[in-house]
PDB file of C-alpha atoms in Angstrom:
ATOM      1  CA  UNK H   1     -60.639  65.353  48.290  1.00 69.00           C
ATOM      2  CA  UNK H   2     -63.391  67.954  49.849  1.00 75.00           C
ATOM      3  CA  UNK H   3     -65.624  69.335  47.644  1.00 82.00           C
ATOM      4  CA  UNK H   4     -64.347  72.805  46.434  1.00 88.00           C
ATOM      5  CA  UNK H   5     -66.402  75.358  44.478  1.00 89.00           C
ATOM      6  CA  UNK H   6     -63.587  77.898  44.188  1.00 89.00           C
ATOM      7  CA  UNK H   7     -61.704  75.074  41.788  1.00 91.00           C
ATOM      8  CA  UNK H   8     -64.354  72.371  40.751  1.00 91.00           C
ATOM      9  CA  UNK H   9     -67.870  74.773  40.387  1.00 96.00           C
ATOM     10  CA  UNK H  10     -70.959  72.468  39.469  1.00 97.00           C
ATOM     11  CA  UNK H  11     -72.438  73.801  36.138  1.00 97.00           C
ATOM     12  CA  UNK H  12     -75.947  75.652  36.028  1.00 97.00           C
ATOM     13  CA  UNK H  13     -77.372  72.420  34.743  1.00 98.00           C
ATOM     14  CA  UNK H  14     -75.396  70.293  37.117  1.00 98.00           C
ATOM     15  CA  UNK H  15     -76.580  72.090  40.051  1.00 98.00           C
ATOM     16  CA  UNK H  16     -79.861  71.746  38.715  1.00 98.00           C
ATOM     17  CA  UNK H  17     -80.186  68.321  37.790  1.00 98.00           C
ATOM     18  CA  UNK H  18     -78.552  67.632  41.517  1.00 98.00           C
ATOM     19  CA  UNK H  19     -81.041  69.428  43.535  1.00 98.00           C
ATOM     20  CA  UNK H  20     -83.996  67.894  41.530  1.00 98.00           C
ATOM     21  CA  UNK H  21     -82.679  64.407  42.328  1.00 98.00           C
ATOM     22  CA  UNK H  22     -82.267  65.593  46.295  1.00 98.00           C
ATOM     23  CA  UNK H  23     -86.134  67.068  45.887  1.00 97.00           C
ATOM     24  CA  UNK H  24     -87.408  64.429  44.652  1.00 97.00           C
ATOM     25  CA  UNK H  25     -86.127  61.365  47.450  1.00 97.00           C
ATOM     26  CA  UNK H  26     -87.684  64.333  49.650  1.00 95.00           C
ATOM     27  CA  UNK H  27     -91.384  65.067  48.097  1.00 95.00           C
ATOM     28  CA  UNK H  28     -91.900  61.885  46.028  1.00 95.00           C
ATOM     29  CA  UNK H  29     -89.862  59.174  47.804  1.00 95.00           C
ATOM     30  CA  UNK H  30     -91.992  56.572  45.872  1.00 95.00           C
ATOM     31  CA  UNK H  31     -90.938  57.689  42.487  1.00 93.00           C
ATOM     32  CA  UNK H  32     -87.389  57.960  43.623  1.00 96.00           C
ATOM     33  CA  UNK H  33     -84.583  57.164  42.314  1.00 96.00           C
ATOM     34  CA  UNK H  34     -85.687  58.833  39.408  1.00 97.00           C
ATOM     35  CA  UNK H  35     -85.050  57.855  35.554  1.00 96.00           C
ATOM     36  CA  UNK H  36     -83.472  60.292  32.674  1.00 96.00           C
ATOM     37  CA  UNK H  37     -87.193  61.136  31.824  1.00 96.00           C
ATOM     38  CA  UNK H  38     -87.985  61.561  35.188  1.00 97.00           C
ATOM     39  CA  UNK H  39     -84.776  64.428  36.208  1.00 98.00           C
ATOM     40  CA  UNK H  40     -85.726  65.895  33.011  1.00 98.00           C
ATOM     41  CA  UNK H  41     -89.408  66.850  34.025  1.00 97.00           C
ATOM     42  CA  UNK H  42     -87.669  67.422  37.540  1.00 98.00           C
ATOM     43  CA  UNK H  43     -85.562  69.944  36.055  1.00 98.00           C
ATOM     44  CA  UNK H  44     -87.742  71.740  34.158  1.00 98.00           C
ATOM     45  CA  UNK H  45     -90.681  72.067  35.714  1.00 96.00           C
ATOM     46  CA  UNK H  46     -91.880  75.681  36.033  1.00 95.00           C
ATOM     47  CA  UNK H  47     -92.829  75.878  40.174  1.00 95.00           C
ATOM     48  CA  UNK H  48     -90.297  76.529  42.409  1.00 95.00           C
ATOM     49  CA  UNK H  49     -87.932  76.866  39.791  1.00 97.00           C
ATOM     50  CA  UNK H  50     -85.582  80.011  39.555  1.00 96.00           C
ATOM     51  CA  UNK H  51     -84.372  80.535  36.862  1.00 96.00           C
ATOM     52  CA  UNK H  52     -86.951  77.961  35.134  1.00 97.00           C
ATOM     53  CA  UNK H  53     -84.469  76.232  32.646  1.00 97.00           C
ATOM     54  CA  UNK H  54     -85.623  73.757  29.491  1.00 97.00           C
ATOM     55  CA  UNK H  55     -83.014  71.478  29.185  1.00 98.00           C
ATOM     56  CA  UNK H  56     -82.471  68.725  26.509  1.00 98.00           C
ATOM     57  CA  UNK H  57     -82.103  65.004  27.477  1.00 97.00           C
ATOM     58  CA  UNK H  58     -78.497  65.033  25.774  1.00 97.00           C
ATOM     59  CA  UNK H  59     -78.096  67.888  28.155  1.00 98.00           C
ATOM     60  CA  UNK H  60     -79.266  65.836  31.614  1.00 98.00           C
ATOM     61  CA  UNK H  61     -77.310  62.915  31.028  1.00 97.00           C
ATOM     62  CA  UNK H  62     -74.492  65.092  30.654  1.00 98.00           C
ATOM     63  CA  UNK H  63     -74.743  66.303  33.914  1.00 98.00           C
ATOM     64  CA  UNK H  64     -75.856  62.980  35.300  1.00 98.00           C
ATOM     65  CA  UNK H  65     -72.299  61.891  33.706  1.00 97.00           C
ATOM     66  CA  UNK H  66     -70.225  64.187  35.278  1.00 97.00           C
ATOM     67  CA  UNK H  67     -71.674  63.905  38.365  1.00 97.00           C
ATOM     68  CA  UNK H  68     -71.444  60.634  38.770  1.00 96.00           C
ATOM     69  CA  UNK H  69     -67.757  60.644  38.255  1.00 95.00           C
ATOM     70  CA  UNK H  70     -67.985  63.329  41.375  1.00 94.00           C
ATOM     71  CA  UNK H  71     -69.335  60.894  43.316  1.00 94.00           C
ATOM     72  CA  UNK H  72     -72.097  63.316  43.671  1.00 96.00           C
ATOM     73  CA  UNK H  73     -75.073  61.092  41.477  1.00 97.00           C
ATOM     74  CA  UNK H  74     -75.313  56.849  41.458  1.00 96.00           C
ATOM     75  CA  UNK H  75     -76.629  55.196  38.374  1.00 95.00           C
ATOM     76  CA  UNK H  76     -78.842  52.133  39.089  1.00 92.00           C
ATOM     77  CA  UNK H  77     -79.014  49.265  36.485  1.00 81.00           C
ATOM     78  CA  UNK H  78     -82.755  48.177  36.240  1.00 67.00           C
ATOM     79  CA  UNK H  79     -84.531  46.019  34.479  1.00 70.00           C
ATOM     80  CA  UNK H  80     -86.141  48.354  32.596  1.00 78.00           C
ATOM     81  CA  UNK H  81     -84.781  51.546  33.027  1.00 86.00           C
ATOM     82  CA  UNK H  82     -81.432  53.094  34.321  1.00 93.00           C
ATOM     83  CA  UNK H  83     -82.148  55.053  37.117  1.00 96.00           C
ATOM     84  CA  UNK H  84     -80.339  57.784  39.563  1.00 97.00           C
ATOM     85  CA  UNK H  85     -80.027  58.936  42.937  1.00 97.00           C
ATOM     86  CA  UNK H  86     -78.330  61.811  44.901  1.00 97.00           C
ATOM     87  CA  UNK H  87     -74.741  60.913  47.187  1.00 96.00           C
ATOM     88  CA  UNK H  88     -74.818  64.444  48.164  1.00 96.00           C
ATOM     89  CA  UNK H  89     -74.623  64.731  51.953  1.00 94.00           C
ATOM     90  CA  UNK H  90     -71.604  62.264  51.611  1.00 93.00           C
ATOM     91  CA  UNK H  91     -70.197  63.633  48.252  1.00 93.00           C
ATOM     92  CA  UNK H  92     -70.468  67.166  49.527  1.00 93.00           C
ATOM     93  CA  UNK H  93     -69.663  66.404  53.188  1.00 92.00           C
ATOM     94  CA  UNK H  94     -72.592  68.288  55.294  1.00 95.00           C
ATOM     95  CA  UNK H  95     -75.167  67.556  57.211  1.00 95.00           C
ATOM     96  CA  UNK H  96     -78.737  66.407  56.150  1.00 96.00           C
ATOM     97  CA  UNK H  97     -80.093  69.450  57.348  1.00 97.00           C
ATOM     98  CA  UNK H  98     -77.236  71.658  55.245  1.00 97.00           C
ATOM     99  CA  UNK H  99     -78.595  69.689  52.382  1.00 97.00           C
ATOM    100  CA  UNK H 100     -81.515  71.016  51.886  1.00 97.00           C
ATOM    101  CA  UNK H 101     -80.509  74.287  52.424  1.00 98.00           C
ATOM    102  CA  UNK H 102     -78.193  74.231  49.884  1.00 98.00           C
ATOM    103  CA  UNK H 103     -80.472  71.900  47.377  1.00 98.00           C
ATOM    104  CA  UNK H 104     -83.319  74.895  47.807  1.00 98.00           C
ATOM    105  CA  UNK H 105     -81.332  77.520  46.847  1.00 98.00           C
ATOM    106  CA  UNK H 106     -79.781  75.483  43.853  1.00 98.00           C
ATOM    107  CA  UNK H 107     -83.507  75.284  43.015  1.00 98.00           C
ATOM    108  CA  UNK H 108     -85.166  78.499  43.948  1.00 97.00           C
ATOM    109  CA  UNK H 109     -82.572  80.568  44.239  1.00 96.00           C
ATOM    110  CA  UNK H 110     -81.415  83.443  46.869  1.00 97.00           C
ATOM    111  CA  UNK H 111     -83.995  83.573  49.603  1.00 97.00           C
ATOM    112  CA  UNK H 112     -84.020  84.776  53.293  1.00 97.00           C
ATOM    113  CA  UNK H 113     -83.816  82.500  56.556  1.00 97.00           C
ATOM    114  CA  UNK H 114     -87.331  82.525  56.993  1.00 96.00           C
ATOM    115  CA  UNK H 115     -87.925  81.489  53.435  1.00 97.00           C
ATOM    116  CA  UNK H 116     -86.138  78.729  53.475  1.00 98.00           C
ATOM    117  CA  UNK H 117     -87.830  77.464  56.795  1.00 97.00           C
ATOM    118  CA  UNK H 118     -90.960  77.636  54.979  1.00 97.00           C
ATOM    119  CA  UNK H 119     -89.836  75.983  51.351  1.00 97.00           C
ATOM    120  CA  UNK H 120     -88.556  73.153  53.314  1.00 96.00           C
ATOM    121  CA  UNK H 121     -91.649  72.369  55.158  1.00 95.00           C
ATOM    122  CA  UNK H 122     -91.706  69.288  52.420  1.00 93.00           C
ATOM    123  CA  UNK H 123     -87.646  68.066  52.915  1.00 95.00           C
ATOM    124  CA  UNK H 124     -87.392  68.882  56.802  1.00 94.00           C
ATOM    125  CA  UNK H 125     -88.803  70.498  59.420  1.00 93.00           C
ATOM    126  CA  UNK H 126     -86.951  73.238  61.322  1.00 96.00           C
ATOM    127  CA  UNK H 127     -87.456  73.877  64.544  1.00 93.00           C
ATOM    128  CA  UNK H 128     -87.155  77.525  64.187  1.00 95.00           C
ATOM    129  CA  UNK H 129     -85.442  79.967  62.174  1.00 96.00           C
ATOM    130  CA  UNK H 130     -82.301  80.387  64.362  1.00 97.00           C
ATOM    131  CA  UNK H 131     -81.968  76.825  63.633  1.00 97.00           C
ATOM    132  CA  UNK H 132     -81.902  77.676  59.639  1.00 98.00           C
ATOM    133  CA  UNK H 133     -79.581  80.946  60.458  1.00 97.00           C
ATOM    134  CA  UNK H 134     -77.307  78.034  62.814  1.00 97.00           C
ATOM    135  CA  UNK H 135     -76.941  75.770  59.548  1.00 98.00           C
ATOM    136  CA  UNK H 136     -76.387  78.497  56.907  1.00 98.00           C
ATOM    137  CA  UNK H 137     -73.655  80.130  59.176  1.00 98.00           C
ATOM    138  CA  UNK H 138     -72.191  76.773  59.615  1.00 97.00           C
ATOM    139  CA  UNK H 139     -71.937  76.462  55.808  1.00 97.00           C
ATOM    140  CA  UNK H 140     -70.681  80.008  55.611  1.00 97.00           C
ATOM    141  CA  UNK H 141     -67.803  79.827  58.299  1.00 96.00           C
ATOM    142  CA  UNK H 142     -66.665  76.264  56.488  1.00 95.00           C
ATOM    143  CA  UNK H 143     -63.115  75.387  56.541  1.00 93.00           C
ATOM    144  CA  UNK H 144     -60.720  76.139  53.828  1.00 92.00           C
ATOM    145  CA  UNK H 145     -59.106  72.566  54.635  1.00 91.00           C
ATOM    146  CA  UNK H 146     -63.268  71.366  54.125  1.00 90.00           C
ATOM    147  CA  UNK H 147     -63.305  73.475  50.693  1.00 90.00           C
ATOM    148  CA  UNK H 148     -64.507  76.626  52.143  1.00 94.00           C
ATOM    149  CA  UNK H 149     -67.645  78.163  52.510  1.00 96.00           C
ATOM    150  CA  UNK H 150     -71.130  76.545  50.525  1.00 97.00           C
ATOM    151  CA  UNK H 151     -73.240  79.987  50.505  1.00 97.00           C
ATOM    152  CA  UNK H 152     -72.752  83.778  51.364  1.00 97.00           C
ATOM    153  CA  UNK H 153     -74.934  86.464  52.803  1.00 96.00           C
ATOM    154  CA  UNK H 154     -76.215  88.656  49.900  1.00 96.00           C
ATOM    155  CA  UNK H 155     -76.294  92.475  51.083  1.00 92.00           C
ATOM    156  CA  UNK H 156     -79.926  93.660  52.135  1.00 88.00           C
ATOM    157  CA  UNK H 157     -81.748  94.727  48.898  1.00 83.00           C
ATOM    158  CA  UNK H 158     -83.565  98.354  49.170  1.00 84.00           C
ATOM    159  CA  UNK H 159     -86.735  98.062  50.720  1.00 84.00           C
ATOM    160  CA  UNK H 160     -85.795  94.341  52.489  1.00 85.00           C
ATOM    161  CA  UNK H 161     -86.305  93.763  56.233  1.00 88.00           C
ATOM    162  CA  UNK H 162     -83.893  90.632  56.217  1.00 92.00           C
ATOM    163  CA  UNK H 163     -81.126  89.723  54.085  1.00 95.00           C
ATOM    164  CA  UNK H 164     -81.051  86.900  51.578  1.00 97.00           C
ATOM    165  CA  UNK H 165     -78.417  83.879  51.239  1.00 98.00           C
ATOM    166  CA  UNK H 166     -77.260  82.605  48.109  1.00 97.00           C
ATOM    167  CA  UNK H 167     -75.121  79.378  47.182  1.00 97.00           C
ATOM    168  CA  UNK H 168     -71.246  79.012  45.958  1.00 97.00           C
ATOM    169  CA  UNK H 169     -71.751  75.487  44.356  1.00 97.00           C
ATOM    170  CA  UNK H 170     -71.745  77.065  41.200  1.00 97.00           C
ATOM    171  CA  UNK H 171     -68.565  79.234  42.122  1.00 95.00           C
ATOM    172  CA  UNK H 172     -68.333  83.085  43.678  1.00 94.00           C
ATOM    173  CA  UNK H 173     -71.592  85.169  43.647  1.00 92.00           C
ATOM    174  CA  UNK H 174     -71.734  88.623  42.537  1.00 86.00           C
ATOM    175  CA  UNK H 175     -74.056  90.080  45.171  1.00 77.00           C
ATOM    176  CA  UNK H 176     -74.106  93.714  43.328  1.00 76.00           C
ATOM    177  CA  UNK H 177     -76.169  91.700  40.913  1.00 73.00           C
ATOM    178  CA  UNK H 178     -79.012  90.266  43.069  1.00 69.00           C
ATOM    179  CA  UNK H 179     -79.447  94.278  44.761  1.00 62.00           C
ATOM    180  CA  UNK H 180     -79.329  95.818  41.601  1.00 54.00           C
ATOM    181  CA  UNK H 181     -82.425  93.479  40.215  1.00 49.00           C
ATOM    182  CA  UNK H 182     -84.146  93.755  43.711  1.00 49.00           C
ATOM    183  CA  UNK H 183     -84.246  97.954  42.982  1.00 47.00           C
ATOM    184  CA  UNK H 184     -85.126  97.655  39.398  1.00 46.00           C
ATOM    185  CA  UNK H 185     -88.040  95.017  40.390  1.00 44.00           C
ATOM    186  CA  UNK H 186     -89.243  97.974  42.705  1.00 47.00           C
ATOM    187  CA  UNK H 187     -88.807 100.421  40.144  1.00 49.00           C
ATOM    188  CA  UNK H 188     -91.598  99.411  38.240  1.00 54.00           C
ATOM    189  CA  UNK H 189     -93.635  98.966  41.055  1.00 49.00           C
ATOM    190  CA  UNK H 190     -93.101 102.194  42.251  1.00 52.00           C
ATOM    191  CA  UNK H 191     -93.952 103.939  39.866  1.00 57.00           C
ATOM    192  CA  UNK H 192     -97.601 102.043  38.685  1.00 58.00           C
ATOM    193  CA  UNK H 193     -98.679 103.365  42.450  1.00 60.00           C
ATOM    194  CA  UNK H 194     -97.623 106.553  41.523  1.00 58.00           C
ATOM    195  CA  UNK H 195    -100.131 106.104  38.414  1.00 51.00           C
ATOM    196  CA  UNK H 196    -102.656 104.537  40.036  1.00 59.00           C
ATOM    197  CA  UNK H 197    -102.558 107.716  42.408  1.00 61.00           C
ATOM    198  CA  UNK H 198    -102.602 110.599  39.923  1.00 60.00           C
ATOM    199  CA  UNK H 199    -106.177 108.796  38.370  1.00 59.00           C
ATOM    200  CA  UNK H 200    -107.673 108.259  41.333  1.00 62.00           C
ATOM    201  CA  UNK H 201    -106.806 112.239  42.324  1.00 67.00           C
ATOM    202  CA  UNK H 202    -107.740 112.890  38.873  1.00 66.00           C
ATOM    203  CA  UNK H 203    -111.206 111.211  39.593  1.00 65.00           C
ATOM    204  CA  UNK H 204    -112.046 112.684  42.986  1.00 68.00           C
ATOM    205  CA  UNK H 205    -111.730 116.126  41.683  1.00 70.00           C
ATOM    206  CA  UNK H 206    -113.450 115.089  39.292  1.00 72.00           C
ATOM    207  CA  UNK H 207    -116.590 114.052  41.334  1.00 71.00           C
ATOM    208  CA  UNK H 208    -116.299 116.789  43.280  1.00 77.00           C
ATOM    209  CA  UNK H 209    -116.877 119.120  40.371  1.00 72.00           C
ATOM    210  CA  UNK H 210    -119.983 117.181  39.475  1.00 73.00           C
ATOM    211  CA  UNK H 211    -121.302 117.402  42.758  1.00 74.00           C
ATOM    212  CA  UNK H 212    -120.775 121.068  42.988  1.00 77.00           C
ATOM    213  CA  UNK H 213    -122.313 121.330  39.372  1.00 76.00           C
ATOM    214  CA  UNK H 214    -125.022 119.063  40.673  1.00 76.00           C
ATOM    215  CA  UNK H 215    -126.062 120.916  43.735  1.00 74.00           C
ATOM    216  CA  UNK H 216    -125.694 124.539  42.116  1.00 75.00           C
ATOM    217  CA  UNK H 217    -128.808 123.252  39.533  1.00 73.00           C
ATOM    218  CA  UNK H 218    -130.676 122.056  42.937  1.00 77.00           C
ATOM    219  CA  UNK H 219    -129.774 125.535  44.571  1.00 75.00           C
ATOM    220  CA  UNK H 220    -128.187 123.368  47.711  1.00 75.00           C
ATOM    221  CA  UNK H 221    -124.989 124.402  48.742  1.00 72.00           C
ATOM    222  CA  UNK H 222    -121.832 121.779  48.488  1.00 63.00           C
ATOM    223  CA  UNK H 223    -120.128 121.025  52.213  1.00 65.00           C
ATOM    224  CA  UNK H 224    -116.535 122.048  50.872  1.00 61.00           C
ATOM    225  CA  UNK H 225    -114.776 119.332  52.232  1.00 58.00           C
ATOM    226  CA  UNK H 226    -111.515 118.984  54.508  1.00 56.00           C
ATOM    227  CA  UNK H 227    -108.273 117.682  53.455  1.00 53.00           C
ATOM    228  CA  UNK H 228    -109.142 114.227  52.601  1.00 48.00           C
ATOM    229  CA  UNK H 229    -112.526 114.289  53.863  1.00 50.00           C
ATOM    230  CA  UNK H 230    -115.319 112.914  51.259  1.00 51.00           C
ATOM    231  CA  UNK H 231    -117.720 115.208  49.425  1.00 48.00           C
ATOM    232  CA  UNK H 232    -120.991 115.181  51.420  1.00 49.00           C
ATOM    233  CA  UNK H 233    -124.080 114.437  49.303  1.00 48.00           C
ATOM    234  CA  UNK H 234    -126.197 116.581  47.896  1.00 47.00           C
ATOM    235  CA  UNK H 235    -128.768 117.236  50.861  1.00 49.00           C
ATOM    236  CA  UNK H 236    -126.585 116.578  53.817  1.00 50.00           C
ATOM    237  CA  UNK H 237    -124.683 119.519  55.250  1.00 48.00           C
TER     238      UNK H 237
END
């Protein structure tokens, strides 16, 4: 049976635990497949983590359990340690290439075409961004008899020259959400350049007053200046 988020969504801590098993046969293929110690510092390591999440070991083998019986995650008797690998291209049906797409944005969350070429420079290299765009629409038109689509285009925040995706492994997205937090981000933003604008008015006119004051004592006269020209020195008219 396809993979469906719409019925079965992967957990927060699934989805996590998931994409830092795909990262890591990616970036640290020698370390990989990866024991419970070694997803758990996956998971909550604080780069390129969005949200960054502290989970408990009880917590990872959870998800390790369930995904396993999803066919999505393979435990690996050792002789030491039990270790685990990804089945996700297979479990998921998709592409290598939609595989990391979809593994980055369980990891870093929404991010734009471009973005992703660059955060995959590590997994796979794109030829170009249409090629990114080509994948992500691929996972967007996906067939209902395939389980659907894997991510959606989020609106384009205020202030945003490209529009961000987001995945559905977890389930629907609310994309109000994501441009709501984009304008309050700015907000504050906004309004420290404001601040920073009113002192450094503040402290033009007031060197401009000392000048004045400075050259008056000195009997020179002040050049008065023009719109945003500087204050000429004392001596230089």
């Amino acid at each position: 049976m396809p993979f469906d988020p719409r019925t079965r969504p992967l957990s927060p801590t699934e989805a996590r635990v998931l994409a830092t098993l795909m990262e890591k046969a990616r970036t640290v293929p020698d370390s990989y497949p990866l024991t419970l110690n070694g997803v758990l510092t996956g998971c909550n390591q604080k780069s390129s983590r969005d949200p960054v999440m502290q989970l408990t070991e009880p917590q990872a083998q959870e998800a390790l359990d369930s995904l396993r019986l999803r066919t999505l995650a393979v435990e690996i008797g050792g002789n030491r340690a039990t270790k685990f690998e990804h089945n996700f291209p297979r479990g998921i049906g998709v592409p290598d290439q939609s595989a990391v797409l979809l593994a980055l944005l369980m990891l870093r969350g929404p991010q734009t075409a471009g973005e992703l070429r660059i955060n995959s420079e590590r997994w796979h290299r794109f030829a170009d961004i249409s090629s990114v765009e080509a994948f992500l629409d691929e996972l967007q038109s996906r067939s209902e008899e395939k389980g659907g689509p894997l991510v959606v285009q989020l609106p384009r925040a205020p202030g945003a020259r490209e529009q961000r995706w987001a995945h559905l492994l977890c389930g629907p997205v609310d994309a109000s959400q994501y441009a709501a937090g984009a304008s309050a981000s700015e907000a504050p933003a906004a309004q420290g350049l404001a601040t920073r604008v009113a002192a450094l008015e503040a402290e033009v006119a007031q060197l401009r007053a000392t000048v004045q004051r400075l050259c008056q004592e000195l009997g020179l006269e002040a050049a008065e200046p023009e719109g945003a020209a500087p204050v000429s020195p004392p001596g230089q008219d």
